[in-house]
C-alpha positions as a printed Julia matrix, in Angstrom:
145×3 Matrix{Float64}:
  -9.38  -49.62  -0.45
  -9.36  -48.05  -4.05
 -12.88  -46.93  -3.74
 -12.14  -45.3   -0.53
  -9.37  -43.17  -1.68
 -11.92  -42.56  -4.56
 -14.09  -40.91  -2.79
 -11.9   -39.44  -0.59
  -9.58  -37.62  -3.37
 -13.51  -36.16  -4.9
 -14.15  -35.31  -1.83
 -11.51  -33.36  -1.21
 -10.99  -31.51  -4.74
 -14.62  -30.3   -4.1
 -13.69  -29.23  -0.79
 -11.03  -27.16  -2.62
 -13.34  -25.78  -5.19
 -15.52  -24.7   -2.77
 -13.45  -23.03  -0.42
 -11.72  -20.79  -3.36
 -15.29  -19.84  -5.01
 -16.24  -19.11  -1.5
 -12.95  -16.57  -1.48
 -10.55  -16.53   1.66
 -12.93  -16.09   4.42
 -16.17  -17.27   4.04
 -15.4   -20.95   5.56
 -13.38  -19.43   8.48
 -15.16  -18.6   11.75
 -12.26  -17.85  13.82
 -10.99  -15.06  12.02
 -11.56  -11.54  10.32
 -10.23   -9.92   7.37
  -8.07   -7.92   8.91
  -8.51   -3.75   8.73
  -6.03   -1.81   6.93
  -4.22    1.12   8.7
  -6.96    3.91   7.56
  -9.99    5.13   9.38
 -12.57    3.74   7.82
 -13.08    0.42   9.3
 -13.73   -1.15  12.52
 -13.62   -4.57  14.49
 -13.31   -6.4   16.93
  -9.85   -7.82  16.09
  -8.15   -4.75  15.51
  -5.01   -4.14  16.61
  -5.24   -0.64  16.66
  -7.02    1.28  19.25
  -9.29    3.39  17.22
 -10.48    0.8   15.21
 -11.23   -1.41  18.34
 -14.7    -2.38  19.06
 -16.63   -4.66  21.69
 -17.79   -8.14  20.55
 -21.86   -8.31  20.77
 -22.29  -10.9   23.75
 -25.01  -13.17  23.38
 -26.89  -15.9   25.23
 -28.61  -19.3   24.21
 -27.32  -21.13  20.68
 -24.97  -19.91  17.85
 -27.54  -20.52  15.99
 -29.78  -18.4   17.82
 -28.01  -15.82  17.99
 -27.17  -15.82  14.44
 -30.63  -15.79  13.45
 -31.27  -12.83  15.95
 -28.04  -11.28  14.11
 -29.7   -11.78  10.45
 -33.22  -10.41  11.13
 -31.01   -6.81  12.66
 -29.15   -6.92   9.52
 -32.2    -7.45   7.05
 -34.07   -5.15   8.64
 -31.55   -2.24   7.32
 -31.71   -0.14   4.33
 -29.69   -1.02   1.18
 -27.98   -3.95   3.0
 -27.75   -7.47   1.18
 -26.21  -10.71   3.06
 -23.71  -12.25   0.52
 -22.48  -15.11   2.71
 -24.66  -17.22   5.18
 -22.85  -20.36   6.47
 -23.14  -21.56  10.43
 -21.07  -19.43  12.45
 -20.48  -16.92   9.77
 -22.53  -13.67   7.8
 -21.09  -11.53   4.97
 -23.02   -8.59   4.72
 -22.79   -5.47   2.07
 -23.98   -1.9    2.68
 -24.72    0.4    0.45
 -24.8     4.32   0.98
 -27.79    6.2    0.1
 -26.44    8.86  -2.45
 -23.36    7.66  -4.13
 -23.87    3.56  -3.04
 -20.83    3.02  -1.79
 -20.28    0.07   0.17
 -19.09   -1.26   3.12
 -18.63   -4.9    3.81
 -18.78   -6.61   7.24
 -18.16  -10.14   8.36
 -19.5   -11.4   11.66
 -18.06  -14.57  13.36
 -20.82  -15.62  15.65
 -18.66  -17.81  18.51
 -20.7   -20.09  20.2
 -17.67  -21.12  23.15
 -17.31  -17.49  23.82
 -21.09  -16.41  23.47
 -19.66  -13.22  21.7
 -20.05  -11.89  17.79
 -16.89  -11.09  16.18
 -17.46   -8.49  13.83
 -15.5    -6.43  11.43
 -16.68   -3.78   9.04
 -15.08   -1.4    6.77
 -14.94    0.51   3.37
 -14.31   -0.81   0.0
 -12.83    2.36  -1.02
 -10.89    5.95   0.25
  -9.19    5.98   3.33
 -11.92    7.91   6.03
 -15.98    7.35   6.2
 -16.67    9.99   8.78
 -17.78    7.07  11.89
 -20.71    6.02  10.23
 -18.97    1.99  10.28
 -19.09    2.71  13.91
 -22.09    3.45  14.19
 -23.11    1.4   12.16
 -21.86   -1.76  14.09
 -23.14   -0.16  17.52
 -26.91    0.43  16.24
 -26.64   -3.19  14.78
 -25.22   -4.04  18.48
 -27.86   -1.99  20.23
 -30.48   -3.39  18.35
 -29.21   -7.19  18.68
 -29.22   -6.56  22.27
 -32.67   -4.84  22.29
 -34.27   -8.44  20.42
């Protein structure tokens, strides 16, 4: 009984230390950071109409389609993936002249067959669309593979 309680309490304090390296989100596929009232971000759990977007339907495995989802992303300029765990990408982009960056989290739900996505500016309070179009050319192109 001692040993199992053992391993049970290491277990768990790793659990722990994981999760809080891993920072707030990364072990959560149900839900996105949520946007802040400004006009640079976007997703698809946005309360607020403007910053509303369409999940990215998808057919076959979670895994499949998260796959599909990581070769779109890779494929884009100045873009690294900073979190890849089942069900869940962090992604950084970086703009060409000053390298700002947006991040974006996608949720990839296999009982709804739909990405969650959410992506917005680190910094400043407008980024002229280009989060929205970003996330529709990554949903056109997902949808194109």
């Amino acid at each position: 009984m001692k040993r199992n309680t053992a391993v049970f309490a290491v277990l768990a304090a790793f659990t722990s230390l994981t999760a809080s390296l891993a920072g707030p989100n990364m072990l959560d596929t149900t839900s996105l950071t949520p946007c802040p009232n400004s006009r640079n971000c976007v997703s698809t759990q946005a309360t607020i109409d403007r910053q509303r977007m369409s999940p990215i339907p998808f057919s076959g495995s979670a895994e499949q389609a998260q796959q599909r989802l990581e070769l779109v992303v890779e494929a884009m300029p100045r873009t690294t993936i900073v979190t890849r765990v089942p069900g869940r990408l962090e992604v950084e982009f970086r703009s060409l002249i000053f390298g700002f960056v947006d991040a974006a989290e996608f949720i990839i739900d296999e009982s709804t067959h739909q990405i969650q996505f959410r992506s917005g500016a680190r910094t400043g309070s407008s980024d002229f669309g280009v989060n929205r179009k970003r996330m529709q050319r990554i949903a056109a192109q997902f949808a194109a593979r």
